[in-house]
Coordinates of C-alpha atoms in Angstrom, one line a residue:
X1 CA -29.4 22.4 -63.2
X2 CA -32.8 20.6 -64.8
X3 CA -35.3 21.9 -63.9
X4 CA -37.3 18.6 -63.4
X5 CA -34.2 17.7 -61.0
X6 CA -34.6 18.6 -56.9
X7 CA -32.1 20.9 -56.3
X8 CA -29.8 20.7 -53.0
X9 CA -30.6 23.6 -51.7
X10 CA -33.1 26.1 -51.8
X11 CA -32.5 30.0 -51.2
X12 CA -35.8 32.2 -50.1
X13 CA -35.5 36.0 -50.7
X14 CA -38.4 38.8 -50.3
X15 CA -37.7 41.8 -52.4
X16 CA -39.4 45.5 -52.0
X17 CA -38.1 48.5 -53.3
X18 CA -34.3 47.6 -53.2
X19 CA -32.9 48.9 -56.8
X20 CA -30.0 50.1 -55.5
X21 CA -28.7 46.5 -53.7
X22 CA -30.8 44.0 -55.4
X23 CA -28.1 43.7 -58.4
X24 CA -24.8 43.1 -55.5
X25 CA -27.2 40.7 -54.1
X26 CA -27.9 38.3 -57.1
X27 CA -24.3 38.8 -58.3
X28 CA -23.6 37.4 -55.3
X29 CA -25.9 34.6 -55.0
X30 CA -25.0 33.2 -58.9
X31 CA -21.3 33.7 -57.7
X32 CA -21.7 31.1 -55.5
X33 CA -19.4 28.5 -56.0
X34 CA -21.8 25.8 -54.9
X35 CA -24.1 25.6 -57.9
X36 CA -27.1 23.2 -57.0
X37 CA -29.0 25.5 -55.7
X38 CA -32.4 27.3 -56.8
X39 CA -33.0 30.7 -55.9
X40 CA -36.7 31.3 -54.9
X41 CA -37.2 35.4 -55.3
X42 CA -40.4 37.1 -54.7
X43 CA -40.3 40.6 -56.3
X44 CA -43.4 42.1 -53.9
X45 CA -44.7 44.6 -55.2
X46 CA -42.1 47.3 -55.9
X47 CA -42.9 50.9 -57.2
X48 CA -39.3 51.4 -58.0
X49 CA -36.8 49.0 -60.6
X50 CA -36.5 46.0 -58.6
X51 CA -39.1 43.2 -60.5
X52 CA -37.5 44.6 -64.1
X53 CA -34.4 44.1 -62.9
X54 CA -35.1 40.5 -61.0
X55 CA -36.8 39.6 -64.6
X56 CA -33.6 39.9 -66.3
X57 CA -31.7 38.1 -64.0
X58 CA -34.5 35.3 -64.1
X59 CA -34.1 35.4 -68.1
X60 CA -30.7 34.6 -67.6
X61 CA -30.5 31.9 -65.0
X62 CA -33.2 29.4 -64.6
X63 CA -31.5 28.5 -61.2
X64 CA -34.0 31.4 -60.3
X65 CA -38.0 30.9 -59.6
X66 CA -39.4 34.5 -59.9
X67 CA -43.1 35.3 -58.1
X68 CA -44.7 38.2 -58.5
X69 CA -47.0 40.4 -55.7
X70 CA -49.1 43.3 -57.0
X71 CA -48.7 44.6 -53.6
X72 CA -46.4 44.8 -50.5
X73 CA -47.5 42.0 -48.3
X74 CA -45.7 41.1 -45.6
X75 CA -47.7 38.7 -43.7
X76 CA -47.4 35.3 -42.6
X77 CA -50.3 34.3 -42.8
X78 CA -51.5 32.6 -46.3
X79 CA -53.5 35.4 -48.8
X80 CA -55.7 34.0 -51.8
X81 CA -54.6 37.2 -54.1
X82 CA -51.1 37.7 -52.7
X83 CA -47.7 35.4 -52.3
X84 CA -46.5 35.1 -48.4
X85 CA -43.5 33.4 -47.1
X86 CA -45.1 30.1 -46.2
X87 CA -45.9 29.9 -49.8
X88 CA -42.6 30.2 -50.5
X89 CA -41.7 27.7 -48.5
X90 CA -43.8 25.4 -49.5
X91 CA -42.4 26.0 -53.3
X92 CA -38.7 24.7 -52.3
X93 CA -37.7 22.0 -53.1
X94 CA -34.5 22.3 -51.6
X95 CA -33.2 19.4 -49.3
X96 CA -32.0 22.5 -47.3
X97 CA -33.3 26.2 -46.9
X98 CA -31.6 29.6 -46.4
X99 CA -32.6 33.2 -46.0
X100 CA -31.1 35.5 -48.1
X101 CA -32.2 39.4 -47.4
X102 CA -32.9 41.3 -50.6
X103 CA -30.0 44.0 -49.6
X104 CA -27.4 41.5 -48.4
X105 CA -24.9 39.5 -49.9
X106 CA -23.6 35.9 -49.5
X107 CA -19.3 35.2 -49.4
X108 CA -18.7 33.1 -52.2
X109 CA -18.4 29.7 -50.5
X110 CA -21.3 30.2 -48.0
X111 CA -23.7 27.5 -49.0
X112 CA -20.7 25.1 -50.2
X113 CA -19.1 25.9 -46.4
X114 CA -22.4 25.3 -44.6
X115 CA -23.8 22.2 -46.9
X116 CA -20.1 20.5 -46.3
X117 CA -20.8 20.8 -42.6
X118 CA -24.2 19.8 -43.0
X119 CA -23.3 16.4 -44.6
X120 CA -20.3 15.6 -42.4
X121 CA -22.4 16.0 -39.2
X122 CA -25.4 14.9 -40.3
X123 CA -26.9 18.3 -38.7
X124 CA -30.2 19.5 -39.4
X125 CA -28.9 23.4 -39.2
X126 CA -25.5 25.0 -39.3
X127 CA -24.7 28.3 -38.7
X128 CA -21.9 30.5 -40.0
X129 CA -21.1 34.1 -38.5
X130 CA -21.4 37.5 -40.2
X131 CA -20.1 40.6 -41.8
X132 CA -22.6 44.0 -40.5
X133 CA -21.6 46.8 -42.8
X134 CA -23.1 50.1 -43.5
X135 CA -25.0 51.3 -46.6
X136 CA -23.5 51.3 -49.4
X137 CA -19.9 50.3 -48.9
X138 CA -19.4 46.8 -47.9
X139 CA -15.7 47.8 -46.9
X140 CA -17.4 50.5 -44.0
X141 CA -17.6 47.5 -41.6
X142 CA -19.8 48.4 -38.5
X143 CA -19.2 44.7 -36.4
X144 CA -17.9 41.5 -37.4
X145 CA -19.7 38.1 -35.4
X146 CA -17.3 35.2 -34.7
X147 CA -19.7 32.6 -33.1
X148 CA -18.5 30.4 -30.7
X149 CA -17.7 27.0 -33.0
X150 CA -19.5 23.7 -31.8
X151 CA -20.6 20.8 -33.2
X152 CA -23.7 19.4 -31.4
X153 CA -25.4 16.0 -32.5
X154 CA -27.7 16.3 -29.1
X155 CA -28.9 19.6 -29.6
X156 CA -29.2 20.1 -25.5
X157 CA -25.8 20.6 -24.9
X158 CA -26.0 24.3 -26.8
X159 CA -27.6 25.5 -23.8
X160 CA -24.7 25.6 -21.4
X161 CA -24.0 28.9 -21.7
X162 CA -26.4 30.5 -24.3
X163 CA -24.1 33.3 -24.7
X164 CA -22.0 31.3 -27.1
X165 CA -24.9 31.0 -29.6
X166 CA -27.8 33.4 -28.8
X167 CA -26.4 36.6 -31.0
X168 CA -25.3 34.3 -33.7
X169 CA -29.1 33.1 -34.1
X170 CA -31.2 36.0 -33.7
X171 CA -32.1 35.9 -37.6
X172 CA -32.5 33.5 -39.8
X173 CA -30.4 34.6 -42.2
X174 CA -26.5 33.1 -42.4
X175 CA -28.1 29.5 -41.8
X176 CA -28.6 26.1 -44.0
X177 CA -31.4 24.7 -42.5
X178 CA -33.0 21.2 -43.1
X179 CA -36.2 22.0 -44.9
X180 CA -38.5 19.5 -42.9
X181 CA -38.0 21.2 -40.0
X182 CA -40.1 24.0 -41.6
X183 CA -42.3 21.8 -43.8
X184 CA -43.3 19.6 -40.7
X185 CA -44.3 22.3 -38.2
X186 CA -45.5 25.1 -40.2
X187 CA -48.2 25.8 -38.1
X188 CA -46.2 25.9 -34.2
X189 CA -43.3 28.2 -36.3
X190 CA -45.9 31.0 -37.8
X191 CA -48.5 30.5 -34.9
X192 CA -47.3 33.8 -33.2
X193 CA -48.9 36.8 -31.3
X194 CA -50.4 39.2 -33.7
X195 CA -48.8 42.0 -32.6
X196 CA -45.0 40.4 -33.2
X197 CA -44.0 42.1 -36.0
X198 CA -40.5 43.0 -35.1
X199 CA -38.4 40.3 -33.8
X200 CA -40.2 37.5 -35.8
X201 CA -36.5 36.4 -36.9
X202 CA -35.5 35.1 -33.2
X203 CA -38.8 34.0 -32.4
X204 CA -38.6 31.6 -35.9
X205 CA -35.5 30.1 -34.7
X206 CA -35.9 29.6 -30.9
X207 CA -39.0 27.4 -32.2
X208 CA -36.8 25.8 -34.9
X209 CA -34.0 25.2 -32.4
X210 CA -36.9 23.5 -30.1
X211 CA -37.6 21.1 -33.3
X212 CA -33.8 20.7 -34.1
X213 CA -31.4 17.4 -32.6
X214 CA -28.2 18.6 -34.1
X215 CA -26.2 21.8 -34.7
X216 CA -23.0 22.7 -36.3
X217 CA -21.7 26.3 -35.8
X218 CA -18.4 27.8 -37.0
X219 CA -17.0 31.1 -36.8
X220 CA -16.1 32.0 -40.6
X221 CA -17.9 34.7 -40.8
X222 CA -20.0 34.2 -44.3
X223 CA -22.9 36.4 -44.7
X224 CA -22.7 40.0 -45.5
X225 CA -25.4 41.7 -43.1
X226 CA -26.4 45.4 -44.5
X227 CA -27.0 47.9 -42.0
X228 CA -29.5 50.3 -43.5
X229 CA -29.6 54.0 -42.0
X230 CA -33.5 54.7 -43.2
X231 CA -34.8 51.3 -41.7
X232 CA -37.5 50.9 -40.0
X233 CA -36.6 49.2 -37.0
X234 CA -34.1 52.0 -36.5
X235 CA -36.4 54.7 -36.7
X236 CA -40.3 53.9 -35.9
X237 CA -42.1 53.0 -33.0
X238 CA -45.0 51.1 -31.9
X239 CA -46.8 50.6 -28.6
X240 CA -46.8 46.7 -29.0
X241 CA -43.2 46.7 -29.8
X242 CA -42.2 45.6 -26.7
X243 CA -44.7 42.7 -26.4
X244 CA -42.5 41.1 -29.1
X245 CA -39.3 41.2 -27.0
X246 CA -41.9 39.4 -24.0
X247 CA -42.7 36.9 -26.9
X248 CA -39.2 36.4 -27.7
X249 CA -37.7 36.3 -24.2
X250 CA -40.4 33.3 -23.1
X251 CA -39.7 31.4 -26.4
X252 CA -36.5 31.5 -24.8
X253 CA -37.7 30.3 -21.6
X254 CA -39.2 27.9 -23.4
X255 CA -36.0 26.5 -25.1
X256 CA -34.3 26.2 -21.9
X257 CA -37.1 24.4 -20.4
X258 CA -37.1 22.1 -22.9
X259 CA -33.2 21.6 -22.7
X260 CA -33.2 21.9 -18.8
X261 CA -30.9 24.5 -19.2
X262 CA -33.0 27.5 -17.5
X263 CA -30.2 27.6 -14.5
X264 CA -29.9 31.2 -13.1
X265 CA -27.3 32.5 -15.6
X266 CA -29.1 31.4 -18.9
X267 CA -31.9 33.1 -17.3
X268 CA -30.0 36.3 -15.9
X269 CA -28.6 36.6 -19.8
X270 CA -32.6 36.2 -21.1
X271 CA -33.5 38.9 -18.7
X272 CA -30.3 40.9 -20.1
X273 CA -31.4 40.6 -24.0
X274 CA -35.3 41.7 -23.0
X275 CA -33.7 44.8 -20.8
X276 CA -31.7 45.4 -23.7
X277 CA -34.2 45.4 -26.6
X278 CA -36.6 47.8 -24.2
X279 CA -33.6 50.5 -23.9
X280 CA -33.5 50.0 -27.9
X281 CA -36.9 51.4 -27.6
X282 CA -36.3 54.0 -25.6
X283 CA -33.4 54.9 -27.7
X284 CA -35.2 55.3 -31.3
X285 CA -37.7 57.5 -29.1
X286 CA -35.7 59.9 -27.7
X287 CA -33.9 60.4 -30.9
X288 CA -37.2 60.4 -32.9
X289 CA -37.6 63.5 -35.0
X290 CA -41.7 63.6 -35.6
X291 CA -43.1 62.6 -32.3
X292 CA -43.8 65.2 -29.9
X293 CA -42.4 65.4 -26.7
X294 CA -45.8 64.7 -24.6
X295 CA -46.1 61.5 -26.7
X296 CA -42.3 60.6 -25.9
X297 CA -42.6 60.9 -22.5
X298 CA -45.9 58.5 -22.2
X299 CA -44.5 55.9 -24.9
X300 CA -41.1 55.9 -22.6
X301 CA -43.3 55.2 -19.1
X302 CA -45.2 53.0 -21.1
X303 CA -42.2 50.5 -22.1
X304 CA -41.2 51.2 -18.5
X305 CA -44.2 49.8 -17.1
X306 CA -43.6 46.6 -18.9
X307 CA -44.7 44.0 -17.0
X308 CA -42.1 41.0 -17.4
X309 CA -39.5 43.9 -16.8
X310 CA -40.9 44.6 -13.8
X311 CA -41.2 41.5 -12.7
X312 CA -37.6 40.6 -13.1
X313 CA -35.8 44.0 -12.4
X314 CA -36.0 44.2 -8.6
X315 CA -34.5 40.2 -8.6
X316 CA -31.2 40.8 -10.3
X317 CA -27.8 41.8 -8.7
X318 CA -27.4 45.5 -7.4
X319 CA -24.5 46.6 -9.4
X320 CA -26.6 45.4 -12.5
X321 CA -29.8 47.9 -12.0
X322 CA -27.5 50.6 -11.0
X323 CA -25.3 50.1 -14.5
X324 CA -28.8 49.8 -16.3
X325 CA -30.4 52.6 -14.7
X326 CA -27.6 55.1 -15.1
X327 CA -27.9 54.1 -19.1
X328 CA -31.4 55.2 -18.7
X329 CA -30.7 58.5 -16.9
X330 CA -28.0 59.6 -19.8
X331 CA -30.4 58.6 -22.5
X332 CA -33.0 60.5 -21.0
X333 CA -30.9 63.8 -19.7
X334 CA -29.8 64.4 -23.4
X335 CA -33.8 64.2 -24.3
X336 CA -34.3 66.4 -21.2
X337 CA -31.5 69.4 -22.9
X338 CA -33.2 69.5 -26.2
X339 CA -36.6 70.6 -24.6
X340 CA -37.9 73.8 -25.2
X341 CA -39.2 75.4 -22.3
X342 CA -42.3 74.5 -20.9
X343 CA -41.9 71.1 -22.0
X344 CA -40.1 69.3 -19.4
X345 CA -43.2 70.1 -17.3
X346 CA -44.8 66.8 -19.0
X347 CA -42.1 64.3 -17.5
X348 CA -43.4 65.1 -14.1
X349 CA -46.7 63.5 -15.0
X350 CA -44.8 60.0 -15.1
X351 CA -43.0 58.0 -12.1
X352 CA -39.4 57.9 -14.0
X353 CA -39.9 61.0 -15.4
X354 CA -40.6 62.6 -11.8
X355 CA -36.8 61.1 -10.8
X356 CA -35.2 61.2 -13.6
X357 CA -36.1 65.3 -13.6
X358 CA -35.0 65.8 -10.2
X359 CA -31.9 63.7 -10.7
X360 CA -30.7 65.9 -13.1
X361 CA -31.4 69.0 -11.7
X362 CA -29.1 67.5 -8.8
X363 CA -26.7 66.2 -11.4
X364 CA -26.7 70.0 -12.8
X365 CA -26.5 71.5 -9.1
X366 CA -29.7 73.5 -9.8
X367 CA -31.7 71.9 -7.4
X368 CA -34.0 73.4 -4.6
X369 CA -35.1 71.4 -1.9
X370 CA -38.0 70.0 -3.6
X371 CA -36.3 68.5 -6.1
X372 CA -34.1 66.5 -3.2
X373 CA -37.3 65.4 -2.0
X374 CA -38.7 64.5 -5.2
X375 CA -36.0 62.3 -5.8
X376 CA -36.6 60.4 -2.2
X377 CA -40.1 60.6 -2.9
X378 CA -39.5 58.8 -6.2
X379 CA -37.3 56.4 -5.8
X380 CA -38.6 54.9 -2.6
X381 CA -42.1 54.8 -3.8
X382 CA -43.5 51.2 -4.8
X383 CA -43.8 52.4 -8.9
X384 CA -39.7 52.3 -8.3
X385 CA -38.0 48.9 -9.8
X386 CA -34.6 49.9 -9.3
X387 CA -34.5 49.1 -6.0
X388 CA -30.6 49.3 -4.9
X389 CA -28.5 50.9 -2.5
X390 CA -28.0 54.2 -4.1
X391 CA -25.5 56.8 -2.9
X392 CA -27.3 59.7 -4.5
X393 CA -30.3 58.5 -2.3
X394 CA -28.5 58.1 0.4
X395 CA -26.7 61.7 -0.1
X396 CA -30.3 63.3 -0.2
X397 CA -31.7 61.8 3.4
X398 CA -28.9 63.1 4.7
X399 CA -29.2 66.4 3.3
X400 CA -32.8 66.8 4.2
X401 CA -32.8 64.9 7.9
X402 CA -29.4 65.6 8.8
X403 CA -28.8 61.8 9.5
X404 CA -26.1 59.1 7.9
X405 CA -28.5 57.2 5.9
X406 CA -26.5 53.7 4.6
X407 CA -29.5 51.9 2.5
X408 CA -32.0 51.9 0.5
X409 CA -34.2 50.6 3.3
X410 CA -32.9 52.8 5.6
X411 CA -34.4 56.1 2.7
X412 CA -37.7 54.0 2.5
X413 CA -37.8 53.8 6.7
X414 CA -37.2 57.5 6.6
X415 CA -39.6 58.7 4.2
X416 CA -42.4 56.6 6.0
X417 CA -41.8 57.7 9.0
X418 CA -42.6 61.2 7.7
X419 CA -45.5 60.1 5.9
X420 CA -47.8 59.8 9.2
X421 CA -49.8 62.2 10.2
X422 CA -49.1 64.1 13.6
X423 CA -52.5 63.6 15.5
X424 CA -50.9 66.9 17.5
X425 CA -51.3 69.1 14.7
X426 CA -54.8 68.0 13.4
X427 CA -55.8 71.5 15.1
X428 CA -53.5 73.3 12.6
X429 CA -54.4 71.4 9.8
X430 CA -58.0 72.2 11.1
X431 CA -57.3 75.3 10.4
X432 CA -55.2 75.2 7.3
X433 CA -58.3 73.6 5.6
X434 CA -60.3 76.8 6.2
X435 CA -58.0 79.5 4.9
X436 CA -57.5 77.3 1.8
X437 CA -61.3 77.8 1.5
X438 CA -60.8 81.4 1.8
X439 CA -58.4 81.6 -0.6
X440 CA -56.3 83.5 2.4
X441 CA -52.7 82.9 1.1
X442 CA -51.5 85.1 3.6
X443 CA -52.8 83.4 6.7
X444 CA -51.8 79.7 5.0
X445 CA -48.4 80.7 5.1
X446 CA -48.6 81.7 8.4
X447 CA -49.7 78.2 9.3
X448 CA -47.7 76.0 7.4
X449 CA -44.8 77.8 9.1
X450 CA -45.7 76.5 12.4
X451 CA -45.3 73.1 11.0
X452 CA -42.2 71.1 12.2
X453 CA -39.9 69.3 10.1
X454 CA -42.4 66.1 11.0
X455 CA -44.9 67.6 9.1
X456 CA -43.2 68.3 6.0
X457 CA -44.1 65.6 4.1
X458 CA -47.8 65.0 5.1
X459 CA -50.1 65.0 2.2
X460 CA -52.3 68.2 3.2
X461 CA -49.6 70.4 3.7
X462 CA -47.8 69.7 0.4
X463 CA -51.2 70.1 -1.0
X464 CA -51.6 73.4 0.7
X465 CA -47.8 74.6 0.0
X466 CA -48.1 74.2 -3.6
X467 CA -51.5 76.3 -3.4
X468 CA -49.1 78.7 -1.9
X469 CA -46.5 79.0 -4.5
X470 CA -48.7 78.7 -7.3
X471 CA -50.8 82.0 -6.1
X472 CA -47.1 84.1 -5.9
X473 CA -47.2 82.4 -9.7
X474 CA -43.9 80.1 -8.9
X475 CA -45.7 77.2 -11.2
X476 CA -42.3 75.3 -11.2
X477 CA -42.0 74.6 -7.5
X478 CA -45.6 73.7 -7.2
X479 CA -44.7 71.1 -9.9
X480 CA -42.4 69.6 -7.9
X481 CA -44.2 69.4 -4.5
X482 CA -47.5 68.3 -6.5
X483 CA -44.3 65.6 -7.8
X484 CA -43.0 64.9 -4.5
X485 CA -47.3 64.2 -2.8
X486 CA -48.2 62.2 -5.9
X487 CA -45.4 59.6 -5.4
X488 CA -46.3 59.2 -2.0
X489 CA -49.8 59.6 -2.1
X490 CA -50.8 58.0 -5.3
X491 CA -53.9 57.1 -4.3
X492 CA -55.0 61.0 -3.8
X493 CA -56.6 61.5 -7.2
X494 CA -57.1 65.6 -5.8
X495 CA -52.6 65.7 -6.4
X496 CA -52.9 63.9 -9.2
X497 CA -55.5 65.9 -11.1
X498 CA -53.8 69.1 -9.8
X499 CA -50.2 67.8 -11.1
X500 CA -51.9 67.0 -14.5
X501 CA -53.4 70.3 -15.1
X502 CA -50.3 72.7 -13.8
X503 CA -48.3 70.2 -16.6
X504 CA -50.8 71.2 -19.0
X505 CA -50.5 74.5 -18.3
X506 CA -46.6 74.3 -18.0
X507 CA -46.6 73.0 -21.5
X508 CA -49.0 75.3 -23.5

């Protein structure tokens, strides 16, 4: 190729640290059998071999435009001292653009396949599917992605069924895309949240797809994804992560909008992908070897607390909740048998960790009566967002009242009903206050056992019963009634501070 000469396509690839791929990767990109092409690298800062080895390949083939970073930046946004990707893009000069990651590797005909799509249907992207294999083997094949094939010249009509398309562009990679489309609207594709730093691929091309009038998609699948074991994304955690998935899921939204396409199942499948990418999370936590166990339990309420999840959970279909909540309640019982004693203690401090632990003890048939209550208590509370007819739930009402229960409303009716306080037995309760003044353990026994069932679930006496059983030292069952008050009394700051400082003591 001249070099004064405007090559067809242009092919955009970071590198950091990557010696042991970075030679299969350029092998394959100057085995293409496409040849107009130029191949923008930028070696970033690697302590390792990787920018001696991209110079000799640059000495070789002037196909490739080599730029240097002193440091690792990986940034969007523009640096005077350092190289970011919008430079890069703006240093194409490709009538096309495609992502190449430094550790992947490109099928021989990729950009001839895509470009010969490109022309004959005039389309401003086309996407081919992809090979996922594991380290260093490109024969250990993890998952293969056939996309659904479509042409679209009106770009709308992709969002029938987003099923077909959605997986296929989640990154950027494995696509020719008409450079203008990036060189036009630079600032609405890299105008993002700060904290989106995982998940910027599917974010990039939701935007782009909202930019685009025509598609092509076939199912050859062209691109050979690597699937590192030491990555990141498969290893760390951040609070913010799951802010990116909320940024991802309403540049969704967004698309649909835009399409009118956000009719309920495009929307139940949205919903699906965010649940999805927050159980991700909660899976790299769990299995996370250097966090402690206090911090796994408050990172996992955390994501659970997310707010679009929450606001979204209690709408969708029963039999979908129940199948995502039993995920959950595995993921989390495998945490819950590789804690040391002591340390399980801490999940009662949280709302899923406060039904997840009495669910198990059930599921393990280890359970007292407290811990059938705890699980009422818990799931019928309003911090509960799987809110379905559960036959667990149902089994435990029954086991405590004696009664069919049939619903989930039928458990919430119950455990209300129990929740007022008995005007009758103020004069006990009178009474109950003083001894726990007294410290008279003896006498407060006495008393709570001239409470009725009625009473079992008022606020005081739980109070006063796990007083009880934490004087004879039993700190585990005053765990769980302290549980049991605090989901139904979560405005009593007295159970919470007591539940908080028996887990600290629990866990010490």
């Amino acid at each position: 190729m001249n070099m004064n000469e405007k090559p067809t396509i242009s092919i955009i690839t970071r590198a950091y640290n990557v010696e042991a791929y970075i030679r299969e990767c350029a092998d394959s990109v100057l085995g293409q059998s496409f040849t107009d092409f130029e191949w923008i690298v930028l070696e970033n800062g690697s302590t390792d071999e990787t920018g001696n080895i991209l110079k000799k390949y640059a000495d070789r083939d002037c196909r490739i435009r080599l730029y240097i970073n002193t440091k690792n930046y990986n940034k969007i946004e523009p640096c005077e001292e350092y190289y970011s990707y919008v430079d890069l893009l703006r240093e194409t000069r490709g009538k096309y653009l495609t992502d190449l990651d430094s550790d992947d590797l490109l099928q021989e005909d990729f950009l001839k396949t895509l470009y010969e799509n490109a022309i004959k249907y005039d389309a401003e992207i086309v996407a081919a599917g992809s090979i996922q294999f594991t380290d260093n083997n490109i024969n250990h094949i993890k998952q293969t992605i056939y996309p659904k094939a479509f042409i679209h010249k009106e770009i709308s009509r992709m969002g029938e069924n987003i099923q077909n398309f959605y997986d296929a562009f989640r990154p950027v990679w494995g696509k020719l895309i008409a450079r203008r489309l990036y060189l036009d609207n630079l600032e609405y594709l890299f105008q993002r949240p700060s904290y989106l730093s995982y998940g910027g691929d599917t974010y990039t091309m939701l935007r782009l797809l909202q930019l685009a009038n025509s598609c092509v998609c076939i199912e050859e699948p062209l691109y050979f994804y690597r699937i590192r074991q030491d990555s990141t994304s498969r290893r760390d955690y951040y609070e913010e992560r799951c802010r990116s998935y909320d940024a991802i899921f309403y540049a969704g939204y967004h698309l649909l909008e835009k399409w009118k396409k956000s009719h309920l199942n495009n929307l139940l499948l949205l919903c699906s992908i965010h649940r999805g990418s927050l159980y991700s999370d909660i899976k790299v936590i769990c299995q996370h070897q250097n966090m402690s166990i206090n911090r796994k339990a408050e990172f996992i309420h955390k994501t659970f607390k997310n707010e679009l999840y929450r606001n979204y959970i209690s709408d969708l279909p029963a039999d979908i909740i129940r199948e995502w909540d039993n995920e959950d309640f595995h993921l989390i019982f495998q945490l819950l048998g590789h804690c040391q004693a002591g340390e399980t203690a801490l999940f009662y401090r949280y709302h899923f960790g406060r039904r997840f632990m009495a669910r198990r003890l059930i599921a393990l048939n280890e359970m007292d009566r407290f811990d059938v209550m705890g699980y009422i208590a818990a799931s019928v509370t309003p911090w509960n967002t799987n809110r379905y007819e559960d036959e667990l739930l149902n089994s435990c009402v029954y086991y405590i009242s004696g009664k069919p229960c049939h619903s989930f409303a039928e458990a919430e009716h119950f455990a209300e009903k129990y929740r007022t306080t008995d005007e009758n037995e103020l004069a006990k309760k009178q009474k109950m206050a003083e001894y726990l003044e007294l410290q008279n353990y003896g006498k407060l026994w006495d008393i709570l056992n001239e409470f009725d069932s009625s009473m079992e679930w008022d606020c005081d006496v739980l109070y006063a019963k796990a007083l009880c059983y934490l004087n004879l030292g039993q700190n585990e069952i005053a765990t769980k009634i302290l549980a049991v008050a605090y989901d139904l009394y979560p405005a009593e700051s007295l159970i919470q501070q007591g539940l908080e400082t028996l887990t600290d003591l629990k866990s010490s």
